[in-house]
Short mmCIF file of C-alpha atoms in Angstrom, two decimals:
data_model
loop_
_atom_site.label_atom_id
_atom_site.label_comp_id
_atom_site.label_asym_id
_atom_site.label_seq_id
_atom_site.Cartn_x
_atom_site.Cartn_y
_atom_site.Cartn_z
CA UNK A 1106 90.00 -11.35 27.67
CA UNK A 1107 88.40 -14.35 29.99
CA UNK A 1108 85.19 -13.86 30.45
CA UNK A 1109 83.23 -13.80 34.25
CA UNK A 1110 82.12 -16.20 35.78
CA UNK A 1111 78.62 -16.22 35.85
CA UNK A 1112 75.78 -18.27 37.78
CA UNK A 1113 72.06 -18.47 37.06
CA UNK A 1114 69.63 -17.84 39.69
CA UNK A 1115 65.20 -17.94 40.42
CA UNK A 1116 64.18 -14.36 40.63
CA UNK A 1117 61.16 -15.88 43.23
CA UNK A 1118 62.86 -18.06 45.22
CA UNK A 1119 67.16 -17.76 44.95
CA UNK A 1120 67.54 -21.47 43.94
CA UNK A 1121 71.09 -20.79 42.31
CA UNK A 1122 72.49 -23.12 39.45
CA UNK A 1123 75.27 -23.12 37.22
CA UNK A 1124 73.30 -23.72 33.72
CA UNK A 1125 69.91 -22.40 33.04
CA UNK A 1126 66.34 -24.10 33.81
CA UNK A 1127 63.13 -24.05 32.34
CA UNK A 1128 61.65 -24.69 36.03
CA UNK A 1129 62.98 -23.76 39.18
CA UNK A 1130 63.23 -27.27 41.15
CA UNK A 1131 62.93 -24.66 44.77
CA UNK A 1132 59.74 -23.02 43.53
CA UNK A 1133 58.59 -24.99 40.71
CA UNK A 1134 57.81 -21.99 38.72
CA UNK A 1135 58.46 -21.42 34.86
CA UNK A 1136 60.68 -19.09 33.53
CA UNK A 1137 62.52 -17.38 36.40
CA UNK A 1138 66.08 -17.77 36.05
CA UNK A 1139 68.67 -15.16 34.77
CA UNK A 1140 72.21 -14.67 34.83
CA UNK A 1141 74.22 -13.02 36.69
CA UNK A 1142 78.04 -12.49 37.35
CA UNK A 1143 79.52 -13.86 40.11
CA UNK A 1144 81.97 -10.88 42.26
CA UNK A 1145 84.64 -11.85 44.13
CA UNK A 1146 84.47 -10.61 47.78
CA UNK A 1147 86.88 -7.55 48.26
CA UNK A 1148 90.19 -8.10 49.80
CA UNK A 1149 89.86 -6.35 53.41
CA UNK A 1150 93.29 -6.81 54.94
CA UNK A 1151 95.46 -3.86 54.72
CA UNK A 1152 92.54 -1.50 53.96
CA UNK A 1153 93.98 2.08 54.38
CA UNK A 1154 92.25 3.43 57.63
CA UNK A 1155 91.34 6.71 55.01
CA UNK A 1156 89.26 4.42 52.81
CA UNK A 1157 86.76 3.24 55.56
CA UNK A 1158 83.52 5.59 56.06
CA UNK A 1159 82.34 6.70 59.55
CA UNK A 1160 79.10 7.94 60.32
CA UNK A 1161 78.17 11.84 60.85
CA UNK A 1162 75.69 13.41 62.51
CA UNK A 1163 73.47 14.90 59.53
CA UNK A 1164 73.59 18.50 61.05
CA UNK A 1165 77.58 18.35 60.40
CA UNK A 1166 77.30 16.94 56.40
CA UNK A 1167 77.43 19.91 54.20
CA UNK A 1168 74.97 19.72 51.00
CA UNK A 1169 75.33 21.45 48.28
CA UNK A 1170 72.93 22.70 45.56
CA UNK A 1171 72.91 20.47 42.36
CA UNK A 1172 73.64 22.03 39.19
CA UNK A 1173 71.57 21.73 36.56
CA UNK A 1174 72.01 22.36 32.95
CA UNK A 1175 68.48 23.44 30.92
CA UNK A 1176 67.55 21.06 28.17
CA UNK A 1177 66.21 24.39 26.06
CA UNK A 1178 62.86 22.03 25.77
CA UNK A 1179 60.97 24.14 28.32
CA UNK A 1180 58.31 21.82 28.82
CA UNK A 1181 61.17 18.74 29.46
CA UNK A 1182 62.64 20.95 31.76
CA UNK A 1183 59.01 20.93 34.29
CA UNK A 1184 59.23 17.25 34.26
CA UNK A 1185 62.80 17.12 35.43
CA UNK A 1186 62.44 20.14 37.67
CA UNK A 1187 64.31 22.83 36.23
CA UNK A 1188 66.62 20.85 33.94
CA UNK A 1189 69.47 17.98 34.31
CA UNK A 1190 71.34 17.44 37.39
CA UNK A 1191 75.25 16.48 36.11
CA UNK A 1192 76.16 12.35 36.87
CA UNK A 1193 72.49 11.83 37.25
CA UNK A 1194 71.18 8.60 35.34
CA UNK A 1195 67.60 9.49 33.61
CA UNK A 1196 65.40 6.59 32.14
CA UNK A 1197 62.80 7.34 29.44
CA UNK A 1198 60.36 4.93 28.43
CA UNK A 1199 57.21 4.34 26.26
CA UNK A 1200 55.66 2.31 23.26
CA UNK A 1201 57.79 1.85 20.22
CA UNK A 1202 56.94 4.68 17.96
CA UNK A 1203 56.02 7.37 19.97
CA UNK A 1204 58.49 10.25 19.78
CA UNK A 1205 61.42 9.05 22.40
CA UNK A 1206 64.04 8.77 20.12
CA UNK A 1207 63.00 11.98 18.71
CA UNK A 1208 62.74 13.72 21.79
CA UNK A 1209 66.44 12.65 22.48
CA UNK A 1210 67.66 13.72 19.39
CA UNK A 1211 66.02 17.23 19.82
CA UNK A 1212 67.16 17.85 22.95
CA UNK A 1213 70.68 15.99 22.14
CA UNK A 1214 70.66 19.25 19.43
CA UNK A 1215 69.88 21.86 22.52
CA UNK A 1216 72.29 20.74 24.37
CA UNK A 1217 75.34 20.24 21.80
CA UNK A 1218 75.37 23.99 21.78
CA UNK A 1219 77.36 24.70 25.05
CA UNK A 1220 78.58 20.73 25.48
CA UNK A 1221 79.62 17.64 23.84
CA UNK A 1222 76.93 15.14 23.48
CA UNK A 1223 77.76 11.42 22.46
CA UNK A 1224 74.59 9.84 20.98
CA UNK A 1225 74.67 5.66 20.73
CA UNK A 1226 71.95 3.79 18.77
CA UNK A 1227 72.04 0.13 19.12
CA UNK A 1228 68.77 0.30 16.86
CA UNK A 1229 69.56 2.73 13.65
CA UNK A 1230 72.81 2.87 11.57
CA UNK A 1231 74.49 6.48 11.79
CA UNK A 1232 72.68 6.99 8.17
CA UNK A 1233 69.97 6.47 9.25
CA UNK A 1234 70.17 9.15 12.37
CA UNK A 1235 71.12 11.20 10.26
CA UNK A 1236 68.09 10.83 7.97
CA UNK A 1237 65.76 12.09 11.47
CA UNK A 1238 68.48 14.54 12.30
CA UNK A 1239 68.14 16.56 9.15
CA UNK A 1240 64.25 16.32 9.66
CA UNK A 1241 64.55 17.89 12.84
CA UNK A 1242 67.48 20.58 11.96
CA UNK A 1243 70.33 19.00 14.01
CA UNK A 1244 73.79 20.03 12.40
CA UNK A 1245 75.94 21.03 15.57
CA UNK A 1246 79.52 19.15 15.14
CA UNK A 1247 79.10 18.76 19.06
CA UNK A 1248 76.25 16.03 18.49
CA UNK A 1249 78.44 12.71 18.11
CA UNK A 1250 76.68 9.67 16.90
CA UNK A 1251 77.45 5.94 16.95
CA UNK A 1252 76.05 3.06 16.32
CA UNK A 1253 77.31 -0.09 18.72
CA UNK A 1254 75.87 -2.37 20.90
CA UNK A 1255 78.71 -3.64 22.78
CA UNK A 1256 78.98 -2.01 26.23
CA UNK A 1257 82.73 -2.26 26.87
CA UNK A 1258 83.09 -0.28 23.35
CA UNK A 1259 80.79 2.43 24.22
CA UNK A 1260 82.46 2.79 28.09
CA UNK A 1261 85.57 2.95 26.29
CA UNK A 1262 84.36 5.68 23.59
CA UNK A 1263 82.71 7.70 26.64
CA UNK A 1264 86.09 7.83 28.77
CA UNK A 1265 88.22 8.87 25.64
CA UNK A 1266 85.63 11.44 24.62
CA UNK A 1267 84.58 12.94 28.00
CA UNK A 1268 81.15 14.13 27.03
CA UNK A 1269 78.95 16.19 29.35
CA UNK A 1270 75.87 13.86 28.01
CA UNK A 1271 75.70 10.26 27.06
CA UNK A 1272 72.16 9.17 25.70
CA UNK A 1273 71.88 5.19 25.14
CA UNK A 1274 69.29 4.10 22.65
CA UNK A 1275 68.33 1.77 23.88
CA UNK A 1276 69.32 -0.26 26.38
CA UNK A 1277 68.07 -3.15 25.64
CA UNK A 1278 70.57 -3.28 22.69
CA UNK A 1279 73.51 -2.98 24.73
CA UNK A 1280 75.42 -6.26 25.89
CA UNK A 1281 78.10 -7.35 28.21
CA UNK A 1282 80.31 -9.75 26.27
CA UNK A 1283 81.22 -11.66 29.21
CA UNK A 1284 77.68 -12.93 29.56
CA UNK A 1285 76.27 -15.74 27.57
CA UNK A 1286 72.91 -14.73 27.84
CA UNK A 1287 71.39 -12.44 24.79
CA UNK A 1288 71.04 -8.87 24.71
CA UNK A 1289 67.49 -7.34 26.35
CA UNK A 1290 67.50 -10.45 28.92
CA UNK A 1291 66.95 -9.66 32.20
CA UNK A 1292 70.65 -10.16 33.48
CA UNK A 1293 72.06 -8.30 30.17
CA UNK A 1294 69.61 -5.28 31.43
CA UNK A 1295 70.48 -4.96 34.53
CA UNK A 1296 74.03 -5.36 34.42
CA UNK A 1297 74.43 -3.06 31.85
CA UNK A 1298 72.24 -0.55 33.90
CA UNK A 1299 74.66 -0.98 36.73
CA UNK A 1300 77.80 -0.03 34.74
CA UNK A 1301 76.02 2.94 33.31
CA UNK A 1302 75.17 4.04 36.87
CA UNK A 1303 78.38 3.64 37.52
CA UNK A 1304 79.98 5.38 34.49
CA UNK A 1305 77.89 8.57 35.19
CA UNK A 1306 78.78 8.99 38.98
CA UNK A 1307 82.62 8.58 38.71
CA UNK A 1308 82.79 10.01 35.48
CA UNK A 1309 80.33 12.58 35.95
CA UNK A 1310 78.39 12.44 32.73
CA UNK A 1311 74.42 13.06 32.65
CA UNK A 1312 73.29 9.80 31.42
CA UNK A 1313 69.89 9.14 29.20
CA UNK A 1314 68.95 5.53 28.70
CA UNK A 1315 65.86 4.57 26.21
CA UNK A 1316 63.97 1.98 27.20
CA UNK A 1317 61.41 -0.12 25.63
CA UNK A 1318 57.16 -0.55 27.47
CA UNK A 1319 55.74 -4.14 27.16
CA UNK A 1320 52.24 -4.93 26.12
CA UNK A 1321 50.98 -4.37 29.85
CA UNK A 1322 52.71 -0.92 30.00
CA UNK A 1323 55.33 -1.98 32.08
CA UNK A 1324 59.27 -1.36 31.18
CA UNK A 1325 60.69 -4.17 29.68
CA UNK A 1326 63.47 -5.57 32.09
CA UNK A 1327 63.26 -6.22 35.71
CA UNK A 1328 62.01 -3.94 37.94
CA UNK A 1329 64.81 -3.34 39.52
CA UNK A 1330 65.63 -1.34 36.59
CA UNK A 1331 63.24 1.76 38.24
CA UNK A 1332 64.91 1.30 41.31
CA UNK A 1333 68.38 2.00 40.24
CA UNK A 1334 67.99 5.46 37.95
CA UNK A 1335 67.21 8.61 39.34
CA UNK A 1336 64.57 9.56 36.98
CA UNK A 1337 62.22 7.38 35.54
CA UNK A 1338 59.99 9.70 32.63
CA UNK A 1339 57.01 8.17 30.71
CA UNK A 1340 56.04 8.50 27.34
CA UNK A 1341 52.45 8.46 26.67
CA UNK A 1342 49.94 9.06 23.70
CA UNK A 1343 48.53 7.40 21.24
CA UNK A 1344 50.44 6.97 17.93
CA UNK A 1345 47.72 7.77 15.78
CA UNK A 1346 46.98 10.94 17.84
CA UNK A 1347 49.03 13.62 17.75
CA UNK A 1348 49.62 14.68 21.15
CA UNK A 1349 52.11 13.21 23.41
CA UNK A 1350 52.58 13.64 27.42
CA UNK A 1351 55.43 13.41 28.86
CA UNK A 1352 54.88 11.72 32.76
CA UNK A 1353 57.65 12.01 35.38
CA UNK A 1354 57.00 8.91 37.38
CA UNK A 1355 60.05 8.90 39.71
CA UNK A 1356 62.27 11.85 40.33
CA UNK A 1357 65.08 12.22 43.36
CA UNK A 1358 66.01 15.69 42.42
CA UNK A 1359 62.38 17.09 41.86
CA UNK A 1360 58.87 16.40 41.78
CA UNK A 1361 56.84 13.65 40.08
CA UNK A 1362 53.53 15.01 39.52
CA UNK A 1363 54.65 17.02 37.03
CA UNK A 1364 54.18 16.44 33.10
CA UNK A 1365 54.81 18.02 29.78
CA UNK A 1366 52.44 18.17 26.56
CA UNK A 1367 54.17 17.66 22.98
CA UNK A 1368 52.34 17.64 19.48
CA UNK A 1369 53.81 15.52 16.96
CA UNK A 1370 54.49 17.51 13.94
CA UNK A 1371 56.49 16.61 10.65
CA UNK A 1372 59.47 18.78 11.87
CA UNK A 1373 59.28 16.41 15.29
CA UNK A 1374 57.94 17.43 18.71
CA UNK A 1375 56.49 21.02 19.24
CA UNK A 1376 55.75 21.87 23.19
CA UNK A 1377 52.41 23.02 23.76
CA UNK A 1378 52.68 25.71 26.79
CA UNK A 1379 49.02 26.02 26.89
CA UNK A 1380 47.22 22.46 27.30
CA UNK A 1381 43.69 23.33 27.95
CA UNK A 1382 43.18 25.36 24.93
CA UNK A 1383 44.43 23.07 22.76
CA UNK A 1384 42.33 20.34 23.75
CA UNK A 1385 39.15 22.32 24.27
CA UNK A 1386 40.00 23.64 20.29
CA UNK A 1387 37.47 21.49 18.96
CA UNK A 1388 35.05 21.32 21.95
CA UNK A 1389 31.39 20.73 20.84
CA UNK A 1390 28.34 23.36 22.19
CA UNK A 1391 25.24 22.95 23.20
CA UNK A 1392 25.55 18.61 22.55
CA UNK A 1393 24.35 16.44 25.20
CA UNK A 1394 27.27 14.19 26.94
CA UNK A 1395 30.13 16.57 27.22
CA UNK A 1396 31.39 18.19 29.70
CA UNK A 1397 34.32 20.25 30.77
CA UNK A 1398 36.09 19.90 33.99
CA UNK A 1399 39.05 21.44 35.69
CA UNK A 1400 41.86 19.10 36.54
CA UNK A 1401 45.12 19.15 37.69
CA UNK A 1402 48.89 17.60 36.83
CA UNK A 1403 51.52 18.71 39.31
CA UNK A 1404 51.90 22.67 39.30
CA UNK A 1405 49.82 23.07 36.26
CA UNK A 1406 46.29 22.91 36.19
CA UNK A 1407 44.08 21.91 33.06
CA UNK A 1408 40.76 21.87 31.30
CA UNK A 1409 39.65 18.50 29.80
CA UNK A 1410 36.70 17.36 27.97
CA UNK A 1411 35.21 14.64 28.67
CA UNK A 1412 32.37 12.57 26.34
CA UNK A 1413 30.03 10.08 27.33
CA UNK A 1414 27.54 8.19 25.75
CA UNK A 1415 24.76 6.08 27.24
CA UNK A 1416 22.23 4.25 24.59
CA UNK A 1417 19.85 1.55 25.21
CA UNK A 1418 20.62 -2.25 25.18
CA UNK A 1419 18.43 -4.44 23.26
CA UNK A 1420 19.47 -8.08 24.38
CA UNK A 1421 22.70 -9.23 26.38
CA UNK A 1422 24.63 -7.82 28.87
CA UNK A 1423 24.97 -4.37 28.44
CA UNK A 1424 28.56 -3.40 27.35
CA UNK A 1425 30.70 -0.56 29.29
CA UNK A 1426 33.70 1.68 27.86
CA UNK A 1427 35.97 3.69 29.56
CA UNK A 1428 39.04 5.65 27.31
CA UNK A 1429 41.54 7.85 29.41
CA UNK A 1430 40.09 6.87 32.96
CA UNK A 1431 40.01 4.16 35.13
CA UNK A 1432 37.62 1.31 34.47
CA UNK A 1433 36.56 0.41 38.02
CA UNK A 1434 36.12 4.39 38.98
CA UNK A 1435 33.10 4.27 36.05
CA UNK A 1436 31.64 1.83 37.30
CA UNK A 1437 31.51 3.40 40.76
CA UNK A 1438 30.19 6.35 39.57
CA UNK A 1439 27.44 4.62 37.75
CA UNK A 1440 26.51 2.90 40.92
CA UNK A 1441 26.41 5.92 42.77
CA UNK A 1442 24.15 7.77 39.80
CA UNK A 1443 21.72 5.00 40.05
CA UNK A 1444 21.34 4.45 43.17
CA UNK A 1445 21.16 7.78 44.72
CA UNK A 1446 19.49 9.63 41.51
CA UNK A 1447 17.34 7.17 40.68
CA UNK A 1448 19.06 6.57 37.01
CA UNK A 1449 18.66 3.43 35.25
CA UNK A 1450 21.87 2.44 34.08
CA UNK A 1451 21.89 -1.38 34.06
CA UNK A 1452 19.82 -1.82 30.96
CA UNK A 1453 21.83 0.62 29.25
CA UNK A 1454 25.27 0.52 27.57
CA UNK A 1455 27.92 3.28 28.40
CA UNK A 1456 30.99 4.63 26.51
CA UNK A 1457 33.01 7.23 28.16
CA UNK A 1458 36.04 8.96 26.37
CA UNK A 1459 38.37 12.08 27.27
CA UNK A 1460 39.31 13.64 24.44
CA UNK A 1461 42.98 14.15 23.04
CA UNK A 1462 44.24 11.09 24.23
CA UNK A 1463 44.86 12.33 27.63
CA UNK A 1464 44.66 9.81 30.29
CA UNK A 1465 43.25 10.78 33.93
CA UNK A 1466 43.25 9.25 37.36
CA UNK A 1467 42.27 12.23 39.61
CA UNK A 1468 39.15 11.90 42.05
CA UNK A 1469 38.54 15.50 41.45
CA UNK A 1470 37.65 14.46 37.73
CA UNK A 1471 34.66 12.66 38.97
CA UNK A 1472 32.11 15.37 38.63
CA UNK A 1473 32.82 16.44 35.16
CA UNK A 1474 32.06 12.30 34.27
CA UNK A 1475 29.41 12.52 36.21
CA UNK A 1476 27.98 15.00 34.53
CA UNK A 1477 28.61 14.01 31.15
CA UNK A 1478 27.13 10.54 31.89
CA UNK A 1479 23.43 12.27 33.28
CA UNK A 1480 23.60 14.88 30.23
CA UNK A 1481 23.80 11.95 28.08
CA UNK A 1482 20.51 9.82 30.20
CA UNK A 1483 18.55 13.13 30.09
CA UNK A 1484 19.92 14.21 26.79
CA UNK A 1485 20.40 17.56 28.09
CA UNK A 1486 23.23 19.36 27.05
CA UNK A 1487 24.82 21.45 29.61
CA UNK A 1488 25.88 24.95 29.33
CA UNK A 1489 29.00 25.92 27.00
CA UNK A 1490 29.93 28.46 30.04
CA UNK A 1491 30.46 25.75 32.93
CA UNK A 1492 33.55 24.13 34.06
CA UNK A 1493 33.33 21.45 36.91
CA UNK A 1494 35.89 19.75 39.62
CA UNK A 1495 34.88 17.50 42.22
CA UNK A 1496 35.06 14.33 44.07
CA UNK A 1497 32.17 12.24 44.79
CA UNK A 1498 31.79 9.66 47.06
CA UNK A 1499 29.70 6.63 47.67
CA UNK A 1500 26.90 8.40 49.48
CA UNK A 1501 26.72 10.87 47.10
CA UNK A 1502 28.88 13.79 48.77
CA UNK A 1503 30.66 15.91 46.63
CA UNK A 1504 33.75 16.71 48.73
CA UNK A 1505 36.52 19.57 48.49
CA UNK A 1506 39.41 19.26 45.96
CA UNK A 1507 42.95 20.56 46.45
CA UNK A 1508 44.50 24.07 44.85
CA UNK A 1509 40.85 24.91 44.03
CA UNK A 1510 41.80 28.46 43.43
CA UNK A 1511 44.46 27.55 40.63
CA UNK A 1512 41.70 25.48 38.57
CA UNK A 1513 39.40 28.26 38.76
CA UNK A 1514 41.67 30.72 37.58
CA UNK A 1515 42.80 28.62 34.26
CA UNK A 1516 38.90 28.04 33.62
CA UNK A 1517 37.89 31.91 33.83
CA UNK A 1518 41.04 33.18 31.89
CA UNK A 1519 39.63 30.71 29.33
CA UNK A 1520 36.49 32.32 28.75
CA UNK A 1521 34.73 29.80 31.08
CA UNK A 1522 31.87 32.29 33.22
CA UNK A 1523 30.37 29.56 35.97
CA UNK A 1524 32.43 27.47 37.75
CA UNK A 1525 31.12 24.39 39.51
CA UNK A 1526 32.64 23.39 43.09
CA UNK A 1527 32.04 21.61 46.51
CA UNK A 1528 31.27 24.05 49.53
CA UNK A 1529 34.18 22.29 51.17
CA UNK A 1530 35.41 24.45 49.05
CA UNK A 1531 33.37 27.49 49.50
CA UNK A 1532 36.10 29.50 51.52
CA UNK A 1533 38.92 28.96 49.46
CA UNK A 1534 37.00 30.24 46.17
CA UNK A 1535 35.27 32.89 47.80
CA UNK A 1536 38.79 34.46 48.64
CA UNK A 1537 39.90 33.98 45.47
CA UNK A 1538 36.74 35.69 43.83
CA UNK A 1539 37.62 38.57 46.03
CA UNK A 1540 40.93 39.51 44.01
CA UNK A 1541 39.37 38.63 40.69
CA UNK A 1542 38.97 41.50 38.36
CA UNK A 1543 35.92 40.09 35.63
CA UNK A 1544 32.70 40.18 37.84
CA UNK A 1545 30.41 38.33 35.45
CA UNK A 1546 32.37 35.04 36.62
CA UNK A 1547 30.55 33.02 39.44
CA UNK A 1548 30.65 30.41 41.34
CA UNK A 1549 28.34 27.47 41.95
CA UNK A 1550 28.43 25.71 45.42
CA UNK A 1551 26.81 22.06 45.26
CA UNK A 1552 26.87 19.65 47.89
CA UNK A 1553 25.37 16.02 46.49
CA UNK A 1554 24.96 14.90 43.12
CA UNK A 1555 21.39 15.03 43.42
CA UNK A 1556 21.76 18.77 43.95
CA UNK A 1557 24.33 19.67 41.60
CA UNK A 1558 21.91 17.62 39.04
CA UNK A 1559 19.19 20.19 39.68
CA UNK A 1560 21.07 23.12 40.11
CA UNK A 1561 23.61 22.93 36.85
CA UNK A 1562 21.11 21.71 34.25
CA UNK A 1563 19.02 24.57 34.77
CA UNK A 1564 22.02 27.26 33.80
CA UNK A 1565 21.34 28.25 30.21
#
C-alpha cells in the first residue's frame, strides 16, 4: 500500500515544510514541528442534492435520550453519569502505575457479561494480561485480548469482530504506518485519536483509550487530544498510598464535578462508597494541628482531615509546605492569620498536609486550614466533636458556602455533634436543623476569623 503524503508543520506559528526542523525559521522556536497527513480536498461536482445538510430550527430537531450501558463499578458509573453512552470515545489518564490498566481490565470483566469486549495492549503481551486477569478473577470468553500496535490491524480486528467495547491501552503505542514519524509523537497521537473517533461513531462501539500524564501532570500528546474525546477521566493518588480518586475532568453527556474513591487492594481496585469514614479511620483526638472540615466533590459531600504544623525557625528563610492544596491559597491564609489575628507566622516554618492523599482546591476548605494552622501556633487542640466549612477572605470574612445543608448532614450522621459555619449561612442550616431528628447536634455561627478563633477553641 503507498503510503500518505505527509507535511510537517510549527504548532506556534503554521510555517509548513516538507522535512522536519529543529527550529522553526517563522517563529524561531525549538521543537515545534509534527507531522501530519496531507487530505485531498473532496470532489464537489455531482454531489447528490441528499448528501448536503440544511439548517433547522432547533425546536424542529428531535433528540433522543442516550443509552447507556452500567459499567457494574458503581462508583465509575458517578463519574460518567450513570454509565457509558454507546459510540462515545472516553479518555483515561494518570501516572504510570496507578491502577488504569487495572481499572480497565475490571470493568472490561463487568461488561463481557452481556457484550463482547475487545481489549488491545500495545504495552503487555497477552501472557502477561493474563497474569493481572487471573489476579483480578476475569475468565468470561467475551473478554478478547490482543496485543498490537499497528492501528490499521486493530481497525481491521474491530470491524470483523463488532464488539460493543473497544479499550486501547494505550494510545500512545498505537501507530499509523503511513507516517514516518514514531509512535507517541504528537502527529502519531492525534491521528490515531481521530480514526478512533471515527471508528466509534460510524461503527458505534464505546471506545476507552489509556493515556499516559507527563511529569507536570499534563496528558502526554497535544492538547488537542482533550478536545476531541467526550470524556476525559483522571487518575489520581499516590502510588505508595493506597487510595485512588477517580476525577471526571470533561464530560458531554454528564457532569464533571463528580469523582469516585478506589482502594488498591491485592485482588485490584475495591470502591469505597463511604469516603469520609475511611479517611477519618485513623483520625487523631485531642492533638493540636488537626482539624476536620466538611467538603464537597460534585453530588457527594466529604469529611477530610487536614494536619498542619507550624515550628520555629532558627536561621534562614523560613520554609513552607503545602500537600493536597494549593500552594499560593496557604500562603494567603497565612497572610490573612497574621495580619488580622495578630499571629506571627514569618519567623516560623509551616507544613500543611491532608491526609489520604486526597487533593483539594475548594474555598470552602479554607476554615478547616485555618484552623489547623492556629491550633498548631497556640498548641491547642480543638475539639474531637467539631467539623468546619468555610471561605475566608482577605479581610477576614468568613463567607457562605454552597449545599451547606448536605455537608452538615454527612458530618452529624458521622458522629460529628458541633458544626462550624458562616451566618451567610445561618438560614439555610437553621432549616435544615428543623427536620433533624438527634437534638444534641448544634450549630456554630461565626462571622471573622478572629471570632471563630475565640468562639471554637473554647468548645471542650
Amino acid at each position: 500500500m503507498a503510503k500518505a503524503k505527509t507535511v510537517f508543520f510549527c504548532k506556534e506559528c503554521g510555517y509548513e515544510s516538507s522535512g522536519w526542523l529543529g527550529k522553526c525559521p517563522g517563529c524561531g522556536q525549538w521543537n515545534t514541528f509534527v507531522e501530519e497527513k496531507i487530505s485531498k480536498e473532496p470532489e464537489l461536482k455531482g454531489r447528490s442534492a441528499i448528501t448536503k445538510s440544511t439548517p433547522k430550527p432547533v425546536s424542529e430537531i428531535v433528540a433522543g435520550k442516550e443509552h447507556r450501558v452500567p459499567t457494574g463499578i458503581g462508583e465509575l458509573d458517578r463519574v460518567l453519569g450513570g454509565g457509558i453512552v454507546q459510540g462515545s470515545l472516553i479518555l483515561a489518564a494518570g501516572e504510570p502505575g496507578i491502577g488504569k490498566s487495572t481499572l480497565m481490565l475490571m470493568m472490561a470483566e463487568k461488561l463481557s457479561s452481556n457484550n463482547t469486549v475487545l481489549y488491545v495492549s500495545g504495552e503487555e503481551s497477552a501472557a502477561q494480561i493474563k497474569m493481572r486477569a487471573e489476579r483480578l478473577d476475569c475468565t468470561s470468553d467475551k473478554l478478547l485480548v490482543v496485543s498490537e500496535t499497528l492501528y490499521s490491524a486493530v481497525e481491521e480486528m474491530a470491524m470483523e469482530i463488532k464488539p460493543s467495547f473497544l479499550i486501547i491501552d494505550s494510545v500512545q503505542t498505537l501507530y499509523d504506518e503511513t507516517m514516518t514519524s514514531s509512535p507517541g509523537s504528537v502527529g502519531q497521537v492525534r491521528e490515531i485519536t481521530g480514526s478512533l473517533m471515527r471508528l466509534a461513531k460510524s461503527a458505534g462501539i464505546s471506545i476507552f483509550i489509556i493515556g499516559h500524564v507527563t511529569k507536570e501532570g499534563n496528558i502526554a500528546g497535544p492538547r488537542m487530544l482533550e478536545h476531541m474525546v467526550d470524556t476525559v477521566l483522571y487518575f489520581e493518588g499516590e502510588r505508595h498510598l493506597s487510595y485512588r480518586i477517580l476525577r471526571g475532568v470533561k464530560n458531554r453527556f454528564g457532569s464533571t464535578n463528580e469523582i469516585g474513591v478506589f482502594e488498591m487492594q491485592d485482588t485490584g481496585l475495591v470502591e469505597v462508597p463511604n469516603p469520609s469514614m475511611v479517611m477519618l479511620a485513623s483520625r487523631p483526638k485531642n492533638v493540636p494541628g488537626t482539624a476536620v472540615m466538611c467538603t464537597l466533590e460534585g453530588s457527594r459531600p466529604m469529611l477530610l482531615e487536614v494536619q498542619a504544623l507550624v515550628t520555629s525557625c532558627e536561621a534562614g528563610m523560613p520554609r513552607r509546605t503545602a500537600t493536597g492544596i494549593d500552594y499560593n491559597r496557604m500562603h494567603m491564609l497565612l497572610a490573612v492569620l497574621e495580619k488580622r489575628c495578630g499571629l506571627g507566622f514569618s519567623r516560623r516554618e509551616v507544613y500543611i498536609n491532608m491526609t489520604g492523599g486526597i487533593k483539594v482546591g475548594e474555598p470552602a476548605c479554607d476554615l478547616g486550614i485555618a484552623l489547623a494552622l492556629i491550633s498548631s501556633y497556640s498548641n491547642v487542640a480543638l475539639a474531637s466533636n467539631i467539623a468546619v466549612a468555610g471561605e475566608i477572605g482577605l479581610t477576614g470574612e468568613i463567607r457562605g458556602v454552597s449545599h451547606i445543608e448536605q455537608r452538615i448532614a454527612e458530618a452529624f450522621r458521622l458522629g460529628f455533634t458541633k458544626c462550624v459555619v458562616p451566618v451567610g449561612n445561618k438560614e439555610q442550616a437553621l432549616n435544615f436543623m428543623k427536620s433533624w431528628k438527634d437534638k444534641s447536634c448544634s450549630l456554630v455561627f461565626v462571622n471573622t476569623v478572629e471570632e471563630c478563633m475565640e468562639e471554637v477553641f473554647e468548645i471542650k
